[in-house]
Amino acid sequence: MNNQCAQLLLNLSRNSLLHLYLTVAEEGRIVPLGKRNTLVLKYLKRQADRPNNKPIKKEIRSLIKIGRNNNNLETTLLELNSVQGQQRNPDRSDAGLTYELFQTLEAEHGYATEFTEFQPSAVRRLSLSKSQFSDCFNDDGQMIAPFKVTAIGITSQALADLVMNTSAPCDVDLELLVMGPEQIGAIEVNAIRARCVD
């Protein structure tokens, strides 16, 4: 498989999983395997018809066939993401770096990420607006609009320090936002880029 196809497949697996997790987070309850497969199948069918996915159309159809046979598409996509991610350099798109940033914030500081249209639901959770966040990146993973991150139990300055001092391989251009009570921190992420390694 050439580099272009491998990158398209990696992007497809990540975007499919992101679509699934955003939709499941919006549901607010446990979503059974059958419904999860249906959500991913609908997404994959739309992707199969996109001109830029023509080089991997055969692979997309294979994934659709797996899902139609009631196999766990989420597990298949996670495995595909893992295999493709190991074969290629880490995703250095803005979307990939944002994903790594949030993964690192959870691993290092215990701040899980949730998608909601409301205030954060609990302490040690970073909240992002699903409707706003989904429009922040183009199909190539480039950030095209800023997004807001809020958290309960932390000031805006402390939240900014947390994001700026993480070991994630990226630099973040952000600004502090004032949000009502002092213990609701808010920042707006304007840009994210790969950190230069000396």
PDB file of C-alpha atoms in Angstrom, residues 64-149:
ATOM      1  CA  ILE A  64     -18.895  -1.958   5.272  1.00  0.00           C
ATOM      2  CA  LYS A  65     -19.122  -5.708   4.630  1.00  0.00           C
ATOM      3  CA  ILE A  66     -17.626  -6.417   8.077  1.00  0.00           C
ATOM      4  CA  GLY A  67     -20.247  -4.163   9.683  1.00  0.00           C
ATOM      5  CA  ARG A  68     -23.119  -5.727   7.744  1.00  0.00           C
ATOM      6  CA  ASN A  69     -22.074  -9.148   9.056  1.00  0.00           C
ATOM      7  CA  ASN A  70     -22.708  -7.858  12.597  1.00  0.00           C
ATOM      8  CA  ASN A  71     -19.024  -7.826  13.484  1.00  0.00           C
ATOM      9  CA  ASN A  72     -17.752  -5.131  15.835  1.00  0.00           C
ATOM     10  CA  LEU A  73     -16.748  -2.299  13.474  1.00  0.00           C
ATOM     11  CA  GLU A  74     -15.449  -0.173  16.346  1.00  0.00           C
ATOM     12  CA  THR A  75     -12.907  -2.853  17.304  1.00  0.00           C
ATOM     13  CA  THR A  76     -11.915  -3.288  13.661  1.00  0.00           C
ATOM     14  CA  LEU A  77     -11.371   0.476  13.290  1.00  0.00           C
ATOM     15  CA  LEU A  78      -9.355   0.613  16.521  1.00  0.00           C
ATOM     16  CA  GLU A  79      -7.131  -2.213  15.258  1.00  0.00           C
ATOM     17  CA  LEU A  80      -6.797  -0.547  11.855  1.00  0.00           C
ATOM     18  CA  ASN A  81      -5.940   2.746  13.516  1.00  0.00           C
ATOM     19  CA  SER A  82      -3.314   1.049  15.669  1.00  0.00           C
ATOM     20  CA  VAL A  83      -1.718  -0.870  12.787  1.00  0.00           C
ATOM     21  CA  GLN A  84      -1.726   2.096  10.407  1.00  0.00           C
ATOM     22  CA  GLY A  85      -0.503   4.441  13.141  1.00  0.00           C
ATOM     23  CA  GLN A  86       2.459   2.174  13.900  1.00  0.00           C
ATOM     24  CA  GLN A  87       3.384   1.857  10.234  1.00  0.00           C
ATOM     25  CA  ARG A  88       3.365   5.592   9.656  1.00  0.00           C
ATOM     26  CA  ASN A  89       4.745   8.535  11.526  1.00  0.00           C
ATOM     27  CA  PRO A  90       2.341   9.882  14.113  1.00  0.00           C
ATOM     28  CA  ASP A  91      -0.435  12.071  12.693  1.00  0.00           C
ATOM     29  CA  ARG A  92       0.942  15.611  12.660  1.00  0.00           C
ATOM     30  CA  SER A  93      -2.234  17.222  11.360  1.00  0.00           C
ATOM     31  CA  ASP A  94      -3.858  19.772  13.649  1.00  0.00           C
ATOM     32  CA  ALA A  95      -6.659  17.276  14.401  1.00  0.00           C
ATOM     33  CA  GLY A  96      -4.117  14.539  15.233  1.00  0.00           C
ATOM     34  CA  LEU A  97      -2.188  16.890  17.510  1.00  0.00           C
ATOM     35  CA  THR A  98      -5.400  17.973  19.237  1.00  0.00           C
ATOM     36  CA  TYR A  99      -6.281  14.320  19.845  1.00  0.00           C
ATOM     37  CA  GLU A 100      -2.795  13.689  21.305  1.00  0.00           C
ATOM     38  CA  LEU A 101      -3.105  16.787  23.506  1.00  0.00           C
ATOM     39  CA  PHE A 102      -6.376  15.599  25.044  1.00  0.00           C
ATOM     40  CA  GLN A 103      -5.043  12.043  25.478  1.00  0.00           C
ATOM     41  CA  THR A 104      -1.970  13.432  27.270  1.00  0.00           C
ATOM     42  CA  LEU A 105      -4.047  15.714  29.514  1.00  0.00           C
ATOM     43  CA  GLU A 106      -6.043  12.683  30.626  1.00  0.00           C
ATOM     44  CA  ALA A 107      -2.999  10.447  31.115  1.00  0.00           C
ATOM     45  CA  GLU A 108      -0.857  13.017  32.930  1.00  0.00           C
ATOM     46  CA  HIS A 109      -3.441  15.042  34.845  1.00  0.00           C
ATOM     47  CA  GLY A 110      -6.618  12.952  34.926  1.00  0.00           C
ATOM     48  CA  TYR A 111      -8.690  15.393  32.869  1.00  0.00           C
ATOM     49  CA  ALA A 112     -11.029  13.366  30.646  1.00  0.00           C
ATOM     50  CA  THR A 113     -12.635  15.070  27.649  1.00  0.00           C
ATOM     51  CA  GLU A 114     -16.390  15.226  27.074  1.00  0.00           C
ATOM     52  CA  PHE A 115     -18.486  16.717  24.307  1.00  0.00           C
ATOM     53  CA  THR A 116     -21.470  18.678  25.522  1.00  0.00           C
ATOM     54  CA  GLU A 117     -23.446  21.788  24.692  1.00  0.00           C
ATOM     55  CA  PHE A 118     -23.622  22.673  28.389  1.00  0.00           C
ATOM     56  CA  GLN A 119     -21.188  23.484  31.188  1.00  0.00           C
ATOM     57  CA  PRO A 120     -18.753  20.748  32.259  1.00  0.00           C
ATOM     58  CA  SER A 121     -20.579  17.999  34.133  1.00  0.00           C
ATOM     59  CA  ALA A 122     -17.949  17.205  36.763  1.00  0.00           C
ATOM     60  CA  VAL A 123     -14.608  18.212  38.197  1.00  0.00           C
ATOM     61  CA  ARG A 124     -11.538  17.024  36.217  1.00  0.00           C
ATOM     62  CA  ARG A 125     -13.402  17.000  32.905  1.00  0.00           C
ATOM     63  CA  LEU A 126     -12.592  19.133  29.907  1.00  0.00           C
ATOM     64  CA  SER A 127     -15.712  20.089  27.993  1.00  0.00           C
ATOM     65  CA  LEU A 128     -15.931  20.902  24.307  1.00  0.00           C
ATOM     66  CA  SER A 129     -18.987  21.906  22.324  1.00  0.00           C
ATOM     67  CA  LYS A 130     -19.615  19.102  19.834  1.00  0.00           C
ATOM     68  CA  SER A 131     -21.309  21.407  17.319  1.00  0.00           C
ATOM     69  CA  GLN A 132     -18.474  23.945  17.480  1.00  0.00           C
ATOM     70  CA  PHE A 133     -15.642  21.386  17.603  1.00  0.00           C
ATOM     71  CA  SER A 134     -16.842  19.393  14.586  1.00  0.00           C
ATOM     72  CA  ASP A 135     -16.573  22.537  12.422  1.00  0.00           C
ATOM     73  CA  CYS A 136     -13.038  23.429  13.567  1.00  0.00           C
ATOM     74  CA  PHE A 137     -11.135  21.055  11.267  1.00  0.00           C
ATOM     75  CA  ASN A 138     -11.287  20.473   7.523  1.00  0.00           C
ATOM     76  CA  ASP A 139     -11.077  17.053   5.830  1.00  0.00           C
ATOM     77  CA  ASP A 140      -7.267  17.233   5.838  1.00  0.00           C
ATOM     78  CA  GLY A 141      -7.205  17.717   9.610  1.00  0.00           C
ATOM     79  CA  GLN A 142      -6.160  21.371   9.455  1.00  0.00           C
ATOM     80  CA  MET A 143      -7.630  23.657  12.083  1.00  0.00           C
ATOM     81  CA  ILE A 144      -9.805  26.273  10.376  1.00  0.00           C
ATOM     82  CA  ALA A 145     -11.567  27.806  13.394  1.00  0.00           C
ATOM     83  CA  PRO A 146     -10.829  28.209  17.112  1.00  0.00           C
ATOM     84  CA  PHE A 147     -12.582  26.103  19.741  1.00  0.00           C
ATOM     85  CA  LYS A 148     -13.368  26.654  23.408  1.00  0.00           C
ATOM     86  CA  VAL A 149     -12.403  24.337  26.266  1.00  0.00           C
TER      87      VAL A 149
END
